[in-house]
């Protein structure tokens, strides 16, 4: 048996790998390009066996819990394929990341206040860091009809804020920004073009009714404390989405779909009516959920929470026990290819009323007389201990048990009953997801926003340190600086990189992506309309098909638009990556063209640092239009086919003279009205997408070449400063003394950073 020890730090992507206690390299698995563990863990065990030829393996892993679970999944999959293999995975100690993001923010602020390097105090660097660590993490709540979605959200808020209407009447998008510790809520409403309509402080239920009733209202932005979720250091946004068929605008449909396909995998709470599962309203959405969940990995599964609401309305005497109802939901979801769903039974109405009572929020007479007094039944009736049925992890289950023990110890029956409603279990699952996935991602992005600059400044400082008491090195450096300056002034290498930037093209990539997207769209439409291709259809059947298409067309239009915007974003990001690589090659070539072999950072310091994130962040300030935000309403599907829904065009309705029954040539409708309009819309979207991409490509190339000019100036200035420091003994000694202090600060800062990121 071979024993392996793997330590993996997700924040620095550093790895330490031991085989039977001896250091080893395993680039055959993770390569040399600093990929994350989630990208290579699927081949980890297979390549272990291939390299070390042992079917009995023990792997001791040290890292964070999320990555340990990724390795668990990979191990289970490997053993399914290789049942005779004996593979043991041992938890060698997984770090807690709860406080690290806040500590990183504090350390970055300290760096800006105390660093001797002006480059680390720049507004550009601060802007980039703030953007990556403070960007919002969204959690959407979607629901079937009459599921009690608003009541569930109000339970999490601890007050009555969202109108508890039938979902069919809730057509606006409400985005609740969590502000821990806030004692009240504020709100602003916007129309579809994001023009502000109203601003209310404090925001109450009555105000929400007014905002919702305004037909111009598209989005309501709310700020306040989501009391059940601790989101310290994270900009959590809870989004209350309209029902699948009740979006006031097409943007609402697109928003939900964009969350399903987002790279950062936001959470989705899918609320189901426990007393009425089967509904046709959410078939399409559940199919999209299935695709997202089956995209691979534990995170794709854990980001979805299915809430079996109104569980307290079950009647065990009629065989409606909780395990059976959970199985009913599981069977229902599996019809949509959703497997291993996490299903949480809950009684959100009781949870809401208890929390309102605890928080001294007003409750109605009905709630006071008929609902609140029944809290004792949640303690008395064990089948109402919905917390027992929550599919929590062992650590979250332990926290829940501690909460129950604390409530009992304090004789707080209201708190005990609240836990049994199942709502706190959902909140624990949400908090755990944020800790496991959202926080590490923010920490990693935050570190990489400035780490390369720190590393390159360190390389430069150490190279300067080598000059002390070493005249040969000083003379060699002086010669090197002259040679680099001459190459820089000549400018041929700079022109060469500009030519390469000019030669970059995204057209082929975008064309390939768009063809895939449009083919998928047409396939969906063909599949939907196949059974409608009838030249002799009854009027009732035609009306039913019309109703189906009235729902279906806007849905696929929204998905098509999101997919197209994602494609545009991806090809532009890919171009930025290519441009950055060309710049890095330019620096290497610039320094490598002289006789003195040395890394670019040794001479250029932080000037050698450039990243895709910083490039796109800087570029985003130069444009008024965000990538993919432009829309042409009349050119969209809805505009192209809206005349179809005014049913009964002349020339397409025929009457049977014998039996006086009315029939519709629906195939003719589809062939002459729907399909041409859709094809026209696809072509229009394609034309716009390629024109937009070409315009953005030109703008980006101009921007990047301008940045190259500024970087060349910065390089020239850096060379001049280095040369001046060598001109006299006094300036040289001053440089050495300053560098000593700088190197000391860098070493201390790196120790603080390493300590913060340690696992």
XYZ file of C-alpha atoms in Angstrom:
759
model
C 0.000 0.000 0.000
C 1.226 3.459 -0.920
C 0.586 6.396 1.402
C 0.154 9.838 -0.120
C -0.080 13.171 1.658
C -1.531 16.128 -0.226
C -1.741 19.654 1.107
C -3.578 22.110 -1.120
C -4.103 25.799 -0.399
C -6.956 27.085 -2.587
C -6.087 30.727 -1.904
C -2.522 30.509 -3.200
C -2.992 27.274 -5.220
C 0.199 25.984 -3.590
C 0.526 22.204 -3.239
C 2.712 19.911 -1.188
C 2.787 16.251 -2.210
C 4.467 13.412 -0.329
C 4.738 9.751 -1.340
C 5.506 7.459 1.587
C 6.842 10.496 3.422
C 9.103 11.717 0.598
C 8.609 14.869 -1.458
C 7.423 14.231 -4.994
C 6.109 16.071 -8.020
C 2.777 15.204 -9.536
C 2.484 17.631 -12.444
C 1.044 14.738 -14.453
C -2.162 15.449 -12.555
C -2.401 19.172 -11.875
C -0.066 20.545 -14.523
C 2.018 23.662 -14.120
C -0.627 26.342 -14.681
C -2.027 26.686 -11.142
C -5.426 25.192 -11.892
C -7.822 24.803 -8.986
C -8.333 21.424 -7.324
C -11.884 21.162 -8.677
C -10.432 21.181 -12.200
C -8.096 18.195 -11.720
C -9.510 16.135 -8.852
C -11.603 14.029 -11.271
C -8.396 12.466 -12.673
C -6.442 12.452 -9.405
C -6.909 8.783 -8.449
C -6.614 7.454 -11.965
C -3.275 9.213 -12.441
C -2.072 8.155 -9.008
C -2.576 4.561 -10.049
C -1.034 5.132 -13.474
C 2.136 6.681 -12.050
C 2.623 4.615 -8.883
C 0.968 1.355 -10.015
C -0.665 0.503 -6.709
C -4.372 -0.309 -6.356
C -4.187 0.099 -2.555
C -3.818 3.752 -1.694
C -4.208 5.913 1.399
C -4.469 9.656 0.786
C -4.223 12.075 3.684
C -5.532 15.471 2.645
C -5.086 18.843 4.306
C -6.917 21.854 2.919
C -10.455 23.157 3.241
C -13.642 21.131 3.646
C -14.954 21.990 0.182
C -11.895 20.513 -1.532
C -11.932 17.456 0.738
C -15.505 16.782 -0.405
C -14.490 17.228 -4.046
C -11.856 14.532 -3.500
C -14.472 12.349 -1.799
C -16.719 12.562 -4.863
C -13.792 11.815 -7.178
C -12.815 8.810 -5.030
C -16.350 7.405 -5.096
C -16.497 7.778 -8.860
C -13.095 6.117 -9.264
C -14.180 3.153 -7.109
C -17.351 2.728 -9.151
C -15.223 2.301 -12.256
C -12.554 0.269 -10.430
C -14.436 -1.791 -7.795
C -11.360 -3.826 -6.845
C -9.373 -0.694 -5.912
C -8.811 0.004 -2.220
C -8.697 3.752 -1.712
C -8.848 5.437 1.684
C -9.175 9.215 1.980
C -8.283 10.709 5.357
C -9.094 14.206 6.581
C -5.733 15.577 7.633
C -7.228 18.811 8.977
C -9.417 21.248 7.084
C -9.230 24.963 7.766
C -12.124 27.242 8.719
C -12.518 30.123 6.252
C -15.242 32.039 8.116
C -13.155 35.013 9.202
C -10.554 35.090 6.451
C -12.279 37.490 4.058
C -12.699 40.125 6.750
C -9.084 39.622 7.795
C -7.974 39.975 4.165
C -9.842 43.272 3.844
C -8.168 44.520 7.020
C -4.742 43.426 5.766
C -5.274 45.138 2.408
C -6.248 48.370 4.163
C -3.178 48.083 6.373
C -1.057 47.544 3.257
C -2.391 50.704 1.650
C -1.796 52.735 4.810
C 1.684 51.476 5.650
C 3.407 50.348 2.464
C 6.468 52.298 1.285
C 5.519 51.416 -2.305
C 3.329 54.053 -3.955
C 2.269 51.451 -6.530
C 0.379 49.583 -3.796
C -1.558 52.719 -2.817
C -3.017 53.372 -6.251
C -6.741 53.933 -6.738
C -6.666 51.408 -9.583
C -5.471 48.636 -7.282
C -7.944 49.610 -4.562
C -10.757 49.695 -7.107
C -9.882 46.229 -8.397
C -9.633 44.738 -4.900
C -12.929 46.282 -3.806
C -14.638 45.061 -6.944
C -13.599 41.419 -6.584
C -14.225 41.080 -2.832
C -17.359 43.226 -2.627
C -19.260 41.994 -5.652
C -22.703 40.682 -4.808
C -23.522 37.048 -4.212
C -27.087 36.498 -5.279
C -29.520 33.895 -4.000
C -32.756 33.567 -5.948
C -36.071 32.304 -4.593
C -38.330 30.735 -7.213
C -41.589 28.935 -6.593
C -44.533 27.008 -7.888
C -48.003 28.515 -7.662
C -49.353 29.251 -4.144
C -46.250 27.815 -2.491
C -45.975 30.446 0.244
C -42.813 31.932 -1.218
C -43.378 35.438 0.172
C -44.194 33.990 3.590
C -40.936 32.010 3.502
C -38.912 35.129 2.683
C -40.720 37.126 5.378
C -39.852 34.360 7.843
C -36.187 34.813 6.943
C -36.549 38.586 7.330
C -38.321 38.255 10.670
C -41.047 40.669 9.642
C -43.933 41.154 7.230
C -42.386 43.017 4.335
C -43.201 41.219 1.091
C -46.914 41.076 0.257
C -48.158 37.514 0.775
C -50.050 37.485 -2.507
C -50.792 34.628 -4.804
C -47.698 34.242 -6.979
C -49.835 34.953 -10.033
C -50.113 38.564 -8.849
C -46.441 39.086 -7.992
C -44.903 40.328 -11.203
C -42.003 42.472 -9.963
C -38.468 41.504 -9.037
C -37.551 42.273 -5.417
C -33.838 42.228 -4.521
C -33.119 42.255 -0.793
C -29.555 43.305 0.088
C -28.497 41.899 3.447
C -27.184 44.558 5.835
C -26.318 42.773 9.069
C -27.421 44.738 12.126
C -29.731 47.165 10.299
C -32.778 48.018 12.426
C -35.122 48.804 9.534
C -35.532 48.404 5.775
C -35.241 50.929 2.971
C -36.361 50.561 -0.616
C -36.180 52.048 -4.096
C -38.224 51.072 -7.126
C -37.111 51.236 -10.745
C -38.711 50.831 -14.134
C -37.496 48.423 -16.828
C -34.851 50.950 -17.935
C -33.646 51.297 -14.321
C -34.987 54.813 -13.890
C -35.780 55.461 -10.240
C -39.505 55.714 -9.538
C -39.656 55.978 -5.744
C -37.417 55.982 -2.659
C -38.855 55.009 0.739
C -37.186 55.064 4.174
C -38.326 53.247 6.269
C -39.908 50.651 4.004
C -43.068 48.942 5.271
C -45.495 46.354 3.931
C -47.936 49.073 2.871
C -45.184 50.730 0.815
C -44.410 47.433 -0.909
C -48.045 47.112 -1.928
C -47.908 50.577 -3.466
C -44.678 49.852 -5.337
C -45.958 46.525 -6.630
C -49.229 48.071 -7.795
C -47.416 50.599 -9.988
C -47.415 49.011 -13.480
C -44.161 50.841 -14.256
C -42.308 49.067 -11.440
C -39.932 46.401 -12.704
C -37.417 46.025 -9.842
C -37.534 46.924 -6.151
C -34.149 47.223 -4.431
C -34.407 46.651 -0.668
C -31.737 47.032 2.013
C -32.048 45.553 5.509
C -31.102 42.674 7.793
C -31.937 39.113 6.745
C -31.906 38.021 10.378
C -31.637 34.274 9.837
C -28.467 34.409 7.740
C -25.072 35.618 8.862
C -23.441 37.071 5.757
C -20.625 39.068 7.311
C -18.073 40.180 4.701
C -20.344 39.025 1.858
C -22.722 41.203 -0.151
C -25.609 38.726 -0.049
C -28.647 39.557 -2.175
C -31.874 37.571 -1.793
C -33.934 37.879 -4.973
C -37.664 37.247 -4.957
C -38.431 36.302 -8.553
C -41.851 36.378 -10.240
C -43.510 33.081 -11.086
C -42.416 31.226 -14.243
C -45.320 32.599 -16.286
C -45.837 35.911 -14.553
C -42.784 38.064 -15.267
C -43.736 41.661 -15.893
C -40.880 42.002 -18.364
C -38.741 39.630 -20.435
C -35.760 40.740 -18.328
C -37.229 38.897 -15.337
C -37.262 35.599 -17.219
C -33.728 36.256 -18.433
C -32.562 37.124 -14.905
C -33.614 33.776 -13.447
C -32.011 31.872 -16.323
C -28.809 33.916 -16.051
C -28.503 32.877 -12.391
C -28.814 29.229 -13.380
C -25.965 29.594 -15.891
C -23.731 32.002 -13.910
C -20.106 30.886 -13.487
C -20.044 31.674 -9.767
C -22.983 29.281 -9.128
C -25.366 31.368 -6.984
C -27.831 29.584 -4.745
C -31.389 28.800 -5.793
C -34.191 28.185 -3.287
C -36.964 26.350 -5.083
C -40.161 26.535 -3.024
C -42.773 23.838 -3.567
C -46.323 23.728 -2.273
C -46.343 20.642 -0.085
C -50.099 20.250 -0.486
C -50.109 20.516 -4.288
C -46.977 19.299 -6.047
C -47.943 18.657 -9.641
C -48.028 21.823 -11.746
C -47.275 22.568 -15.356
C -46.109 26.094 -14.624
C -42.584 25.109 -13.637
C -41.798 22.306 -16.110
C -39.471 24.415 -18.235
C -37.713 25.931 -15.221
C -37.194 22.525 -13.615
C -35.667 21.246 -16.842
C -33.190 24.132 -16.721
C -32.498 23.374 -13.057
C -31.779 19.760 -13.999
C -29.208 20.865 -16.584
C -27.495 23.098 -14.029
C -27.491 20.394 -11.341
C -26.173 17.770 -13.727
C -23.361 20.017 -14.926
C -21.096 18.160 -12.532
C -19.672 18.280 -9.045
C -20.975 18.605 -5.523
C -21.292 22.387 -5.740
C -23.724 22.079 -8.652
C -25.899 19.912 -6.385
C -25.563 21.887 -3.163
C -26.431 25.252 -4.689
C -30.059 24.107 -5.029
C -32.325 23.842 -2.008
C -35.836 22.482 -2.538
C -38.231 23.666 0.168
C -41.279 21.489 0.813
C -43.403 24.283 2.263
C -46.690 24.080 4.187
C -45.539 20.785 5.700
C -47.595 21.522 8.836
C -50.741 21.153 6.729
C -50.090 17.443 6.166
C -52.511 15.005 7.802
C -50.725 11.894 9.126
C -54.116 10.257 9.699
C -54.568 10.257 5.929
C -51.149 8.785 5.313
C -49.570 12.208 4.641
C -46.472 11.701 6.745
C -43.327 13.741 6.116
C -41.087 10.928 4.746
C -43.765 9.978 2.206
C -44.227 13.585 1.126
C -40.468 14.002 0.736
C -40.425 10.884 -1.434
C -43.327 12.300 -3.482
C -41.241 15.419 -4.126
C -38.232 13.287 -5.000
C -40.291 11.285 -7.495
C -41.695 14.507 -8.953
C -38.237 16.013 -9.392
C -36.791 12.823 -10.852
C -39.373 13.058 -13.635
C -37.443 16.193 -14.607
C -34.075 14.419 -14.369
C -33.286 16.039 -11.011
C -31.551 13.466 -8.822
C -30.184 13.574 -5.274
C -32.145 16.733 -4.533
C -31.831 18.245 -1.061
C -35.418 18.563 0.165
C -36.199 20.595 3.302
C -39.710 20.319 4.788
C -40.797 23.595 6.376
C -43.657 25.521 7.933
C -42.808 29.073 6.944
C -46.025 30.686 8.207
C -45.456 29.562 11.788
C -41.767 30.517 11.560
C -42.704 33.991 10.334
C -45.231 34.600 13.114
C -42.863 33.335 15.836
C -40.057 35.569 14.603
C -42.369 38.575 14.379
C -43.465 37.921 17.943
C -39.859 37.493 19.099
C -38.799 40.715 17.318
C -41.817 42.646 18.648
C -43.077 43.150 15.128
C -46.835 43.621 14.693
C -48.919 40.546 13.858
C -52.530 40.339 12.730
C -55.423 39.291 14.944
C -55.688 36.020 13.033
C -51.994 35.344 13.554
C -52.254 36.224 17.242
C -55.420 34.199 17.898
C -55.246 31.255 15.478
C -51.608 30.687 14.457
C -49.213 31.697 17.238
C -50.956 29.631 19.962
C -50.322 26.502 17.898
C -46.566 26.833 18.324
C -46.758 24.285 21.147
C -47.913 21.614 18.687
C -44.498 21.838 17.004
C -42.959 20.791 20.301
C -45.594 18.225 21.198
C -45.987 16.511 17.793
C -42.728 14.881 16.765
C -43.859 14.609 13.145
C -43.734 18.421 13.119
C -40.037 18.383 14.040
C -39.197 19.232 10.433
C -35.647 20.020 11.509
C -35.133 16.253 11.981
C -35.785 15.662 8.275
C -33.448 18.404 6.998
C -30.588 16.950 4.865
C -27.873 18.877 6.688
C -24.177 18.080 6.761
C -22.835 16.642 10.047
C -21.353 20.015 11.034
C -24.570 21.916 10.283
C -26.593 19.223 12.076
C -24.369 19.683 15.104
C -25.057 23.428 15.071
C -28.790 22.765 14.844
C -28.625 20.331 17.789
C -26.786 22.989 19.799
C -29.506 25.518 18.944
C -32.205 23.115 20.164
C -30.284 22.337 23.352
C -29.813 26.053 24.011
C -33.527 26.773 23.504
C -34.475 23.945 25.851
C -31.888 25.012 28.403
C -33.318 28.540 28.406
C -36.902 27.224 28.524
C -37.510 29.219 25.349
C -40.364 27.297 23.782
C -40.860 29.837 21.023
C -37.251 29.411 19.882
C -37.519 25.641 20.153
C -40.686 25.612 18.040
C -39.048 27.965 15.533
C -36.211 25.487 14.990
C -38.711 22.673 14.481
C -40.422 24.657 11.686
C -37.402 23.810 9.503
C -36.640 27.404 8.505
C -33.435 27.669 10.606
C -32.224 24.432 8.954
C -32.587 26.076 5.545
C -30.665 29.097 6.830
C -27.897 26.836 8.163
C -27.612 25.187 4.736
C -27.400 28.609 3.077
C -24.742 29.827 5.513
C -22.731 26.651 4.988
C -22.824 27.078 1.208
C -21.597 30.665 1.558
C -18.758 29.501 3.807
C -17.773 26.557 1.606
C -17.987 28.162 -1.811
C -18.622 31.906 -1.871
C -16.074 32.925 0.773
C -13.090 30.934 -0.590
C -13.785 32.284 -4.086
C -13.817 35.877 -2.806
C -10.633 35.334 -0.815
C -8.831 33.826 -3.806
C -9.918 36.630 -6.136
C -8.985 39.241 -3.554
C -5.503 37.803 -3.036
C -4.800 37.552 -6.751
C -5.816 41.168 -7.313
C -2.562 42.310 -5.684
C -0.383 39.245 -5.025
C 1.435 39.364 -8.363
C 2.470 42.960 -7.701
C 3.728 41.995 -4.250
C 5.674 39.047 -5.662
C 7.271 41.106 -8.428
C 8.231 43.900 -6.036
C 9.847 41.212 -3.902
C 11.833 39.873 -6.865
C 13.038 43.397 -7.636
C 13.976 44.092 -3.999
C 15.932 40.846 -3.691
C 17.793 41.616 -6.918
C 18.732 45.027 -5.554
C 19.943 43.353 -2.369
C 22.406 41.340 -4.465
C 24.084 44.589 -5.540
C 25.261 45.405 -2.032
C 29.048 45.032 -1.778
C 29.165 43.430 -5.239
C 30.664 45.786 -7.809
C 30.603 43.122 -10.520
C 26.849 42.819 -10.221
C 26.454 46.618 -10.267
C 28.467 46.904 -13.474
C 26.545 44.023 -15.055
C 23.230 45.674 -14.137
C 24.317 49.055 -15.502
C 25.189 47.428 -18.826
C 21.884 45.552 -18.834
C 19.877 48.740 -18.212
C 21.600 50.471 -21.128
C 20.850 47.544 -23.426
C 17.173 47.374 -22.400
C 16.793 51.130 -22.781
C 18.230 50.936 -26.299
C 15.834 48.127 -27.242
C 12.923 50.053 -25.753
C 13.806 53.236 -27.655
C 14.153 51.336 -30.891
C 10.538 50.305 -30.470
C 10.471 47.372 -32.892
C 9.469 44.901 -30.212
C 6.677 47.205 -29.044
C 5.467 47.528 -32.629
C 5.557 43.772 -33.003
C 3.328 43.235 -29.979
C 0.947 45.946 -31.217
C 0.722 44.134 -34.527
C -0.070 40.887 -32.710
C -2.780 42.628 -30.695
C -4.216 44.002 -33.934
C -4.180 40.486 -35.354
C -6.254 39.010 -32.551
C -9.786 38.197 -33.674
C -12.872 36.935 -31.891
C -15.037 36.471 -34.989
C -14.384 32.755 -35.488
C -14.862 31.971 -31.808
C -18.086 33.981 -31.617
C -19.378 32.437 -34.832
C -18.863 28.929 -33.463
C -20.519 29.772 -30.147
C -23.449 31.522 -31.807
C -24.101 28.650 -34.180
C -24.292 26.297 -31.199
C -26.673 28.619 -29.348
C -28.953 29.222 -32.344
C -28.993 25.512 -33.260
C -30.042 24.697 -29.724
C -32.783 27.321 -29.928
C -34.183 26.082 -33.221
C -34.062 22.529 -31.890
C -36.189 23.517 -28.893
C -38.709 25.315 -31.103
C -38.898 22.458 -33.584
C -39.471 19.999 -30.757
C -42.213 22.167 -29.276
C -44.038 22.802 -32.559
C -43.670 19.315 -34.051
C -47.049 18.124 -32.793
C -48.675 21.395 -33.898
C -47.896 20.891 -37.591
C -51.507 20.228 -38.516
C -53.307 21.705 -41.511
C -56.741 20.885 -40.097
C -56.933 21.697 -36.404
C -59.983 22.517 -34.289
C -60.334 26.034 -33.043
C -60.068 24.875 -29.397
C -56.851 22.962 -30.108
C -55.442 25.977 -31.956
C -56.251 28.244 -29.017
C -54.571 25.753 -26.647
C -51.450 25.673 -28.839
C -51.501 29.457 -28.995
C -51.537 29.594 -25.199
C -48.633 27.163 -25.046
C -46.561 29.214 -27.482
C -47.443 32.435 -25.685
C -45.567 31.019 -22.679
C -42.902 29.079 -24.539
C -41.675 31.735 -26.988
C -40.706 34.379 -24.368
C -38.959 31.686 -22.300
C -36.714 30.495 -25.117
C -36.172 34.110 -26.188
C -34.919 34.988 -22.688
C -32.583 31.975 -22.633
C -31.327 32.740 -26.124
C -30.554 36.321 -25.109
C -28.700 35.237 -21.958
C -26.708 32.611 -23.876
C -25.780 35.193 -26.503
C -24.678 37.706 -23.850
C -22.632 35.005 -22.120
C -20.975 34.156 -25.435
C -20.120 37.817 -26.028
C -18.677 38.167 -22.537
C -16.629 35.003 -22.905
C -15.097 35.863 -26.263
C -14.185 39.360 -25.061
C -12.628 37.891 -21.913
C -10.753 35.403 -24.083
C -9.415 38.283 -26.157
C -8.248 40.027 -22.987
C -6.428 36.851 -21.949
C -4.717 36.657 -25.337
C -3.700 40.322 -25.136
C -2.259 39.903 -21.638
C -0.273 36.866 -22.775
C 1.161 38.871 -25.669
C 2.231 41.589 -23.240
C 3.912 39.082 -20.932
C 5.756 37.603 -23.913
C 6.807 41.122 -24.856
C 8.334 41.707 -21.413
C 10.134 38.391 -21.465
C 11.408 39.116 -24.964
C 12.441 42.638 -23.977
C 14.513 41.483 -21.029
C 15.644 38.300 -22.765
C 17.104 40.259 -25.670
C 20.011 41.441 -23.533
C 23.059 39.533 -22.414
C 22.167 39.406 -18.714
C 19.664 36.617 -17.941
C 17.201 37.874 -15.322
C 13.427 37.694 -14.734
C 11.546 40.804 -15.952
C 10.339 41.606 -12.431
C 13.916 41.830 -11.166
C 14.355 45.038 -13.142
C 10.791 46.216 -13.784
C 9.257 45.392 -10.413
C 5.467 45.774 -10.361
C 5.553 47.107 -13.944
C 5.930 43.476 -14.968
C 2.512 42.757 -13.441
C -0.552 42.708 -15.641
C -3.619 40.504 -15.384
C -6.873 39.851 -17.175
C -8.840 41.029 -14.142
C -6.998 44.353 -13.887
C -7.196 44.858 -17.649
C -10.948 44.268 -17.809
C -11.480 46.304 -14.660
C -9.662 49.278 -16.172
C -11.382 48.769 -19.518
C -14.824 48.754 -17.923
C -14.330 52.388 -16.923
C -13.784 53.466 -20.519
C -17.132 52.290 -21.896
C -20.666 53.492 -21.272
C -22.272 50.225 -22.414
C -21.747 47.070 -20.426
C -21.120 43.969 -22.531
C -24.374 42.271 -23.465
C -26.728 44.835 -21.961
C -28.067 46.258 -25.228
C -31.460 45.032 -26.368
C -33.630 45.702 -29.373
C -37.143 44.924 -28.237
C -38.915 44.830 -31.565
C -36.166 42.704 -33.042
C -36.614 40.093 -30.319
C -38.799 37.035 -30.509
C -41.706 38.629 -28.699
C -41.745 41.604 -31.033
C -41.395 39.320 -34.051
C -44.261 37.023 -33.174
C -46.599 39.200 -31.106
C -48.943 39.583 -34.074
C -49.345 35.806 -34.007
C -51.123 35.984 -30.686
C -53.842 38.144 -32.229
C -55.418 34.971 -33.429
C -57.445 34.686 -36.671
C -55.576 36.181 -39.649
C -57.576 36.119 -42.927
C -56.472 33.353 -45.251
C -55.642 30.865 -42.540
C -59.107 29.951 -41.221
C -61.174 27.494 -43.256
C -64.784 26.420 -42.668
C -66.114 22.938 -43.371
C -69.343 23.632 -45.267
C -70.776 20.211 -44.490
C -70.707 20.194 -40.705
C -70.239 23.902 -40.136
C -67.193 23.303 -37.869
C -64.349 25.783 -37.803
C -60.820 24.528 -38.393
C -57.486 26.271 -38.382
C -54.608 25.637 -40.738
C -52.109 25.764 -37.857
C -49.255 24.409 -39.940
C -49.710 27.394 -42.229
C -49.560 29.691 -39.216
C -46.326 28.149 -38.061
C -44.735 28.073 -41.521
C -45.741 31.590 -42.571
C -45.910 33.525 -39.315
C -43.946 31.929 -36.499
C -40.900 30.282 -38.036
C -40.009 33.168 -40.394
C -40.336 35.612 -37.493
C -38.108 33.484 -35.305
C -35.521 33.039 -38.047
C -35.618 36.758 -38.700
C -35.089 37.416 -35.005
C -32.174 34.974 -34.849
C -30.570 36.653 -37.854
C -31.203 40.080 -36.355
C -29.636 38.988 -33.065
C -26.704 37.487 -34.921
C -26.184 40.711 -36.862
C -26.333 42.787 -33.704
C -24.060 40.431 -31.751
C -21.355 40.450 -34.431
C -21.581 44.216 -34.929
C -21.400 44.746 -31.186
C -18.485 42.328 -30.849
C -16.601 43.993 -33.701
C -17.148 47.407 -32.122
C -16.027 46.163 -28.712
C -13.033 44.445 -30.271
C -11.908 47.681 -31.907
C -12.450 49.618 -28.692
C -10.570 47.043 -26.633
C -7.612 46.913 -29.029
C -7.372 50.707 -29.026
C -7.588 50.712 -25.244
C -4.997 47.978 -24.790
C -2.545 49.548 -27.231
C -2.954 52.816 -25.334
C -2.177 50.933 -22.130
C 0.909 49.440 -23.792
C 2.094 52.967 -24.466
C 1.609 53.903 -20.831
C 3.371 50.735 -19.728
C 6.283 51.512 -22.017
C 6.486 54.930 -20.379
C 6.414 53.289 -16.950
C 9.175 50.900 -18.013
C 11.272 53.795 -19.313
C 10.762 55.660 -16.042
C 11.706 52.552 -14.063
C 14.883 52.130 -16.113
C 15.747 55.803 -15.609
C 15.277 55.499 -11.844
C 17.439 52.402 -11.715
C 20.189 54.076 -13.749
C 20.158 57.183 -11.531
C 20.572 55.022 -8.458
C 23.839 53.724 -9.929
C 25.255 57.128 -10.985
C 26.970 57.981 -7.708
C 28.017 56.369 -4.474
C 25.579 58.567 -2.555
C 22.545 57.662 -4.699
C 23.557 54.002 -4.706
C 23.847 53.852 -0.917
C 20.526 55.676 -0.584
C 18.905 53.121 -2.890
C 20.411 50.234 -0.914
C 19.201 51.695 2.374
C 15.664 52.303 1.052
C 15.617 48.842 -0.461
C 16.586 47.327 2.872
C 13.549 48.943 4.487
C 11.334 48.010 1.553
C 12.474 44.391 1.629
C 11.882 44.231 5.366
C 8.330 45.557 4.909
C 7.684 43.116 2.070
C 8.929 40.171 4.112
C 6.770 41.142 7.086
C 3.718 41.690 4.885
C 4.203 38.336 3.202
C 4.400 36.691 6.619
C 1.095 38.321 7.568
C -0.447 37.262 4.270
C 0.881 33.714 4.554
C -0.407 33.491 8.124
C -3.850 34.689 7.048
C -4.009 32.233 4.168
C -2.543 29.299 6.093
C -4.609 26.110 6.218
